[in-house]
């Protein structure tokens, strides 16, 4: 065990979250032990449990922190084109998913149905939907309701598809990103007065050319 450092409660919690995030990313959820978290952090198990009552509580705090960070890093700026905004948001999330594969699979597979984890994910998706609604050209309230429903379903689709991709990488990351973006644009086109991205999908050279 490394020498124990005296930290404020806030700094100690942050340190434990950092250690927990690293371990949950490195190995499947069931293989991460609280004793190991304490050892990596250089603290006693009693101190660890003073901050987090269980492995589930630690994981939930780690995942909440990740969700907050993803929202902070997802830039939805009306000065950018819709595709630029979608690409940036997808890339931020795919960066996290690929670097934290075990944690993402734990949240969506091992802990699927867990109310605490599901609430964290639902809140993030709702926040993303609200941000997207703010940058789309919506003519009236009926269009807003229809687009809101599309966005809710699309975000769930992206979540499921990305989790499946982490399990079985059946296409490239760029292909995955473009499938997700194309699915949203295709669903929005019948609802908007003008095509939001008339030049999507991008033209790609023939594979045999």
PDB file of C-alpha atoms in Angstrom:
ATOM      1  CA  UNK A   1       0.000   0.000   0.000  1.00  0.00           C
ATOM      2  CA  UNK A   2       1.423   3.433  -0.918  1.00  0.00           C
ATOM      3  CA  UNK A   3       2.015   5.908   1.922  1.00  0.00           C
ATOM      4  CA  UNK A   4      -1.233   7.467   3.067  1.00  0.00           C
ATOM      5  CA  UNK A   5      -1.639  11.164   2.301  1.00  0.00           C
ATOM      6  CA  UNK A   6      -3.644  13.550   4.441  1.00  0.00           C
ATOM      7  CA  UNK A   7      -6.359  15.014   2.233  1.00  0.00           C
ATOM      8  CA  UNK A   8      -9.502  17.019   2.822  1.00  0.00           C
ATOM      9  CA  UNK A   9     -12.749  15.019   2.562  1.00  0.00           C
ATOM     10  CA  UNK A  10     -13.436  16.616  -0.833  1.00  0.00           C
ATOM     11  CA  UNK A  11      -9.978  15.811  -2.178  1.00  0.00           C
ATOM     12  CA  UNK A  12     -10.111  12.289  -0.750  1.00  0.00           C
ATOM     13  CA  UNK A  13     -13.427  11.625  -2.461  1.00  0.00           C
ATOM     14  CA  UNK A  14     -12.010  12.920  -5.734  1.00  0.00           C
ATOM     15  CA  UNK A  15      -8.983  10.660  -5.339  1.00  0.00           C
ATOM     16  CA  UNK A  16     -11.151   7.610  -4.670  1.00  0.00           C
ATOM     17  CA  UNK A  17     -13.296   8.403  -7.700  1.00  0.00           C
ATOM     18  CA  UNK A  18     -10.170   8.611  -9.861  1.00  0.00           C
ATOM     19  CA  UNK A  19      -8.928   5.252  -8.614  1.00  0.00           C
ATOM     20  CA  UNK A  20     -12.371   3.706  -8.982  1.00  0.00           C
ATOM     21  CA  UNK A  21     -12.775   5.018 -12.526  1.00  0.00           C
ATOM     22  CA  UNK A  22      -9.389   3.581 -13.513  1.00  0.00           C
ATOM     23  CA  UNK A  23     -10.175   0.142 -12.090  1.00  0.00           C
ATOM     24  CA  UNK A  24     -13.710  -0.032 -13.489  1.00  0.00           C
ATOM     25  CA  UNK A  25     -12.289   0.869 -16.907  1.00  0.00           C
ATOM     26  CA  UNK A  26      -9.511  -1.714 -16.676  1.00  0.00           C
ATOM     27  CA  UNK A  27     -11.543  -4.773 -15.681  1.00  0.00           C
ATOM     28  CA  UNK A  28     -15.103  -6.105 -15.649  1.00  0.00           C
ATOM     29  CA  UNK A  29     -17.284  -4.888 -12.793  1.00  0.00           C
ATOM     30  CA  UNK A  30     -17.376  -8.244 -10.992  1.00  0.00           C
ATOM     31  CA  UNK A  31     -13.569  -8.389 -10.854  1.00  0.00           C
ATOM     32  CA  UNK A  32     -13.108  -5.023  -9.130  1.00  0.00           C
ATOM     33  CA  UNK A  33     -12.826  -5.370  -5.346  1.00  0.00           C
ATOM     34  CA  UNK A  34     -13.255  -2.583  -2.819  1.00  0.00           C
ATOM     35  CA  UNK A  35     -10.160  -3.854  -1.018  1.00  0.00           C
ATOM     36  CA  UNK A  36      -8.186  -3.206  -4.183  1.00  0.00           C
ATOM     37  CA  UNK A  37      -9.602   0.319  -4.484  1.00  0.00           C
ATOM     38  CA  UNK A  38      -8.502   1.038  -0.909  1.00  0.00           C
ATOM     39  CA  UNK A  39      -5.040  -0.386  -1.551  1.00  0.00           C
ATOM     40  CA  UNK A  40      -4.584   1.572  -4.788  1.00  0.00           C
ATOM     41  CA  UNK A  41      -5.649   4.761  -3.029  1.00  0.00           C
ATOM     42  CA  UNK A  42      -3.438   4.113  -0.028  1.00  0.00           C
ATOM     43  CA  UNK A  43      -6.309   4.232   2.476  1.00  0.00           C
ATOM     44  CA  UNK A  44      -7.923   1.829   4.886  1.00  0.00           C
ATOM     45  CA  UNK A  45     -11.075  -0.033   3.912  1.00  0.00           C
ATOM     46  CA  UNK A  46     -12.860   1.746   6.761  1.00  0.00           C
ATOM     47  CA  UNK A  47     -12.036   5.133   5.235  1.00  0.00           C
ATOM     48  CA  UNK A  48     -13.106   3.977   1.781  1.00  0.00           C
ATOM     49  CA  UNK A  49     -16.455   2.759   3.136  1.00  0.00           C
ATOM     50  CA  UNK A  50     -16.878   6.058   4.955  1.00  0.00           C
ATOM     51  CA  UNK A  51     -17.028   7.730   1.543  1.00  0.00           C
ATOM     52  CA  UNK A  52     -18.750   4.956  -0.415  1.00  0.00           C
ATOM     53  CA  UNK A  53     -20.901   2.391   1.374  1.00  0.00           C
ATOM     54  CA  UNK A  54     -20.499  -0.270  -1.330  1.00  0.00           C
ATOM     55  CA  UNK A  55     -18.957  -1.052  -4.699  1.00  0.00           C
ATOM     56  CA  UNK A  56     -22.293  -0.155  -6.265  1.00  0.00           C
ATOM     57  CA  UNK A  57     -22.210   3.276  -4.606  1.00  0.00           C
ATOM     58  CA  UNK A  58     -18.672   3.869  -5.843  1.00  0.00           C
ATOM     59  CA  UNK A  59     -19.540   2.809  -9.376  1.00  0.00           C
ATOM     60  CA  UNK A  60     -22.640   5.020  -9.392  1.00  0.00           C
ATOM     61  CA  UNK A  61     -20.549   8.014  -8.305  1.00  0.00           C
ATOM     62  CA  UNK A  62     -17.936   7.238 -10.977  1.00  0.00           C
ATOM     63  CA  UNK A  63     -20.621   6.966 -13.652  1.00  0.00           C
ATOM     64  CA  UNK A  64     -22.348  10.162 -12.522  1.00  0.00           C
ATOM     65  CA  UNK A  65     -19.040  11.994 -12.753  1.00  0.00           C
ATOM     66  CA  UNK A  66     -18.505  10.594 -16.257  1.00  0.00           C
ATOM     67  CA  UNK A  67     -22.003  11.653 -17.354  1.00  0.00           C
ATOM     68  CA  UNK A  68     -21.415  15.179 -16.035  1.00  0.00           C
ATOM     69  CA  UNK A  69     -18.085  15.356 -17.866  1.00  0.00           C
ATOM     70  CA  UNK A  70     -19.594  14.114 -21.131  1.00  0.00           C
ATOM     71  CA  UNK A  71     -22.294  16.783 -20.944  1.00  0.00           C
ATOM     72  CA  UNK A  72     -19.685  19.438 -20.245  1.00  0.00           C
ATOM     73  CA  UNK A  73     -17.569  18.332 -23.216  1.00  0.00           C
ATOM     74  CA  UNK A  74     -20.467  17.998 -25.665  1.00  0.00           C
ATOM     75  CA  UNK A  75     -20.584  21.320 -27.487  1.00  0.00           C
ATOM     76  CA  UNK A  76     -23.885  22.214 -29.115  1.00  0.00           C
ATOM     77  CA  UNK A  77     -23.218  25.606 -30.660  1.00  0.00           C
ATOM     78  CA  UNK A  78     -25.764  27.180 -33.041  1.00  0.00           C
ATOM     79  CA  UNK A  79     -22.881  28.797 -34.950  1.00  0.00           C
ATOM     80  CA  UNK A  80     -21.760  25.318 -36.054  1.00  0.00           C
ATOM     81  CA  UNK A  81     -23.643  23.277 -38.610  1.00  0.00           C
ATOM     82  CA  UNK A  82     -25.923  20.528 -37.341  1.00  0.00           C
ATOM     83  CA  UNK A  83     -23.585  17.835 -38.668  1.00  0.00           C
ATOM     84  CA  UNK A  84     -20.567  19.468 -37.023  1.00  0.00           C
ATOM     85  CA  UNK A  85     -22.407  19.483 -33.708  1.00  0.00           C
ATOM     86  CA  UNK A  86     -23.501  15.857 -34.060  1.00  0.00           C
ATOM     87  CA  UNK A  87     -20.007  14.730 -35.041  1.00  0.00           C
ATOM     88  CA  UNK A  88     -18.461  16.537 -32.079  1.00  0.00           C
ATOM     89  CA  UNK A  89     -20.966  15.051 -29.642  1.00  0.00           C
ATOM     90  CA  UNK A  90     -20.594  11.549 -31.034  1.00  0.00           C
ATOM     91  CA  UNK A  91     -16.792  11.757 -30.933  1.00  0.00           C
ATOM     92  CA  UNK A  92     -16.796  12.885 -27.287  1.00  0.00           C
ATOM     93  CA  UNK A  93     -18.984   9.937 -26.323  1.00  0.00           C
ATOM     94  CA  UNK A  94     -17.140   7.401 -28.472  1.00  0.00           C
ATOM     95  CA  UNK A  95     -13.840   8.518 -26.932  1.00  0.00           C
ATOM     96  CA  UNK A  96     -15.240   7.756 -23.497  1.00  0.00           C
ATOM     97  CA  UNK A  97     -16.874   4.489 -24.581  1.00  0.00           C
ATOM     98  CA  UNK A  98     -13.703   3.071 -26.122  1.00  0.00           C
ATOM     99  CA  UNK A  99     -11.468   4.132 -23.216  1.00  0.00           C
ATOM    100  CA  UNK A 100     -13.941   2.879 -20.593  1.00  0.00           C
ATOM    101  CA  UNK A 101     -15.409  -0.154 -22.327  1.00  0.00           C
ATOM    102  CA  UNK A 102     -15.730  -2.240 -19.159  1.00  0.00           C
ATOM    103  CA  UNK A 103     -17.474   0.540 -17.263  1.00  0.00           C
ATOM    104  CA  UNK A 104     -19.930   1.165 -20.106  1.00  0.00           C
ATOM    105  CA  UNK A 105     -20.724  -2.536 -20.412  1.00  0.00           C
ATOM    106  CA  UNK A 106     -21.169  -2.754 -16.642  1.00  0.00           C
ATOM    107  CA  UNK A 107     -23.706   0.072 -16.668  1.00  0.00           C
ATOM    108  CA  UNK A 108     -25.618  -1.298 -19.653  1.00  0.00           C
ATOM    109  CA  UNK A 109     -25.313  -5.042 -19.131  1.00  0.00           C
ATOM    110  CA  UNK A 110     -24.271  -6.086 -15.605  1.00  0.00           C
ATOM    111  CA  UNK A 111     -26.295  -3.332 -13.935  1.00  0.00           C
ATOM    112  CA  UNK A 112     -29.034  -3.094 -16.559  1.00  0.00           C
ATOM    113  CA  UNK A 113     -32.258  -2.258 -14.765  1.00  0.00           C
ATOM    114  CA  UNK A 114     -30.515  -0.863 -11.708  1.00  0.00           C
ATOM    115  CA  UNK A 115     -32.579   2.244 -10.848  1.00  0.00           C
ATOM    116  CA  UNK A 116     -29.645   4.399  -9.748  1.00  0.00           C
ATOM    117  CA  UNK A 117     -27.544   3.729 -12.846  1.00  0.00           C
ATOM    118  CA  UNK A 118     -30.540   3.988 -15.159  1.00  0.00           C
ATOM    119  CA  UNK A 119     -31.444   7.366 -13.657  1.00  0.00           C
ATOM    120  CA  UNK A 120     -27.930   8.661 -14.330  1.00  0.00           C
ATOM    121  CA  UNK A 121     -28.116   7.572 -17.966  1.00  0.00           C
ATOM    122  CA  UNK A 122     -31.678   8.840 -18.428  1.00  0.00           C
ATOM    123  CA  UNK A 123     -30.806  12.251 -17.016  1.00  0.00           C
ATOM    124  CA  UNK A 124     -27.847  12.577 -19.373  1.00  0.00           C
ATOM    125  CA  UNK A 125     -29.917  11.561 -22.399  1.00  0.00           C
ATOM    126  CA  UNK A 126     -32.676  13.996 -21.421  1.00  0.00           C
ATOM    127  CA  UNK A 127     -30.118  16.793 -21.106  1.00  0.00           C
ATOM    128  CA  UNK A 128     -28.710  15.976 -24.545  1.00  0.00           C
ATOM    129  CA  UNK A 129     -32.222  15.946 -26.011  1.00  0.00           C
ATOM    130  CA  UNK A 130     -32.947  19.377 -24.510  1.00  0.00           C
ATOM    131  CA  UNK A 131     -29.737  20.784 -25.987  1.00  0.00           C
ATOM    132  CA  UNK A 132     -30.487  19.358 -29.420  1.00  0.00           C
ATOM    133  CA  UNK A 133     -34.009  20.794 -29.329  1.00  0.00           C
ATOM    134  CA  UNK A 134     -32.502  24.224 -28.698  1.00  0.00           C
ATOM    135  CA  UNK A 135     -30.384  24.200 -31.866  1.00  0.00           C
ATOM    136  CA  UNK A 136     -32.928  22.727 -34.292  1.00  0.00           C
ATOM    137  CA  UNK A 137     -35.201  24.958 -36.417  1.00  0.00           C
ATOM    138  CA  UNK A 138     -38.617  23.998 -35.033  1.00  0.00           C
ATOM    139  CA  UNK A 139     -41.629  25.783 -36.536  1.00  0.00           C
ATOM    140  CA  UNK A 140     -44.302  25.223 -33.884  1.00  0.00           C
ATOM    141  CA  UNK A 141     -45.273  23.217 -30.806  1.00  0.00           C
ATOM    142  CA  UNK A 142     -46.563  20.200 -32.734  1.00  0.00           C
ATOM    143  CA  UNK A 143     -43.232  19.935 -34.550  1.00  0.00           C
ATOM    144  CA  UNK A 144     -41.403  20.317 -31.237  1.00  0.00           C
ATOM    145  CA  UNK A 145     -43.330  17.388 -29.752  1.00  0.00           C
ATOM    146  CA  UNK A 146     -42.672  15.199 -32.776  1.00  0.00           C
ATOM    147  CA  UNK A 147     -38.967  16.051 -32.857  1.00  0.00           C
ATOM    148  CA  UNK A 148     -38.671  15.495 -29.099  1.00  0.00           C
ATOM    149  CA  UNK A 149     -40.058  11.980 -29.549  1.00  0.00           C
ATOM    150  CA  UNK A 150     -37.658  11.299 -32.404  1.00  0.00           C
ATOM    151  CA  UNK A 151     -34.684  12.510 -30.363  1.00  0.00           C
ATOM    152  CA  UNK A 152     -35.667  10.383 -27.370  1.00  0.00           C
ATOM    153  CA  UNK A 153     -35.880   7.272 -29.536  1.00  0.00           C
ATOM    154  CA  UNK A 154     -32.686   8.150 -31.423  1.00  0.00           C
ATOM    155  CA  UNK A 155     -30.643   8.586 -28.248  1.00  0.00           C
ATOM    156  CA  UNK A 156     -31.837   5.174 -27.027  1.00  0.00           C
ATOM    157  CA  UNK A 157     -30.933   3.703 -30.441  1.00  0.00           C
ATOM    158  CA  UNK A 158     -27.428   5.204 -30.257  1.00  0.00           C
ATOM    159  CA  UNK A 159     -26.950   3.853 -26.743  1.00  0.00           C
ATOM    160  CA  UNK A 160     -27.972   0.314 -27.736  1.00  0.00           C
ATOM    161  CA  UNK A 161     -25.949   0.355 -30.955  1.00  0.00           C
ATOM    162  CA  UNK A 162     -22.804   1.629 -29.233  1.00  0.00           C
ATOM    163  CA  UNK A 163     -23.052  -1.005 -26.494  1.00  0.00           C
ATOM    164  CA  UNK A 164     -23.451  -3.728 -29.121  1.00  0.00           C
ATOM    165  CA  UNK A 165     -20.465  -2.287 -31.010  1.00  0.00           C
ATOM    166  CA  UNK A 166     -18.326  -2.422 -27.865  1.00  0.00           C
ATOM    167  CA  UNK A 167     -19.254  -6.091 -27.526  1.00  0.00           C
ATOM    168  CA  UNK A 168     -18.860  -7.045 -31.199  1.00  0.00           C
ATOM    169  CA  UNK A 169     -16.968  -4.479 -33.268  1.00  0.00           C
ATOM    170  CA  UNK A 170     -18.695  -5.195 -36.586  1.00  0.00           C
ATOM    171  CA  UNK A 171     -17.785  -1.898 -38.277  1.00  0.00           C
ATOM    172  CA  UNK A 172     -15.266   0.898 -37.931  1.00  0.00           C
ATOM    173  CA  UNK A 173     -15.712   3.677 -35.409  1.00  0.00           C
ATOM    174  CA  UNK A 174     -16.263   6.201 -38.203  1.00  0.00           C
ATOM    175  CA  UNK A 175     -18.909   3.981 -39.769  1.00  0.00           C
ATOM    176  CA  UNK A 176     -20.646   3.636 -36.414  1.00  0.00           C
ATOM    177  CA  UNK A 177     -20.634   7.403 -35.928  1.00  0.00           C
ATOM    178  CA  UNK A 178     -21.988   8.068 -39.420  1.00  0.00           C
ATOM    179  CA  UNK A 179     -24.716   5.419 -39.061  1.00  0.00           C
ATOM    180  CA  UNK A 180     -25.896   7.144 -35.882  1.00  0.00           C
ATOM    181  CA  UNK A 181     -25.829  10.612 -37.460  1.00  0.00           C
ATOM    182  CA  UNK A 182     -27.517   9.398 -40.633  1.00  0.00           C
ATOM    183  CA  UNK A 183     -30.285   7.734 -38.621  1.00  0.00           C
ATOM    184  CA  UNK A 184     -31.133  11.017 -36.915  1.00  0.00           C
ATOM    185  CA  UNK A 185     -31.030  13.101 -40.077  1.00  0.00           C
ATOM    186  CA  UNK A 186     -33.239  10.605 -41.882  1.00  0.00           C
ATOM    187  CA  UNK A 187     -35.767  10.673 -39.055  1.00  0.00           C
ATOM    188  CA  UNK A 188     -35.816  14.489 -38.861  1.00  0.00           C
ATOM    189  CA  UNK A 189     -36.218  15.230 -42.574  1.00  0.00           C
ATOM    190  CA  UNK A 190     -39.976  14.495 -42.785  1.00  0.00           C
ATOM    191  CA  UNK A 191     -40.636  16.782 -39.791  1.00  0.00           C
ATOM    192  CA  UNK A 192     -38.691  19.924 -40.728  1.00  0.00           C
ATOM    193  CA  UNK A 193     -39.656  22.546 -43.284  1.00  0.00           C
ATOM    194  CA  UNK A 194     -36.181  22.457 -44.796  1.00  0.00           C
ATOM    195  CA  UNK A 195     -33.693  19.618 -45.069  1.00  0.00           C
ATOM    196  CA  UNK A 196     -31.249  20.311 -42.212  1.00  0.00           C
ATOM    197  CA  UNK A 197     -28.331  18.760 -44.104  1.00  0.00           C
ATOM    198  CA  UNK A 198     -29.061  18.357 -47.837  1.00  0.00           C
ATOM    199  CA  UNK A 199     -25.528  17.156 -48.588  1.00  0.00           C
ATOM    200  CA  UNK A 200     -25.635  14.227 -46.124  1.00  0.00           C
ATOM    201  CA  UNK A 201     -24.537  11.493 -46.417  1.00  0.00           C
ATOM    202  CA  UNK A 202     -21.100  12.490 -47.705  1.00  0.00           C
ATOM    203  CA  UNK A 203     -20.126  10.993 -51.008  1.00  0.00           C
ATOM    204  CA  UNK A 204     -17.494   8.306 -50.602  1.00  0.00           C
ATOM    205  CA  UNK A 205     -15.329   6.913 -53.403  1.00  0.00           C
ATOM    206  CA  UNK A 206     -16.250   3.462 -54.628  1.00  0.00           C
ATOM    207  CA  UNK A 207     -14.270   0.761 -52.892  1.00  0.00           C
ATOM    208  CA  UNK A 208     -13.229  -0.688 -56.227  1.00  0.00           C
ATOM    209  CA  UNK A 209     -12.224   2.601 -57.833  1.00  0.00           C
TER     210      UNK A 209
END
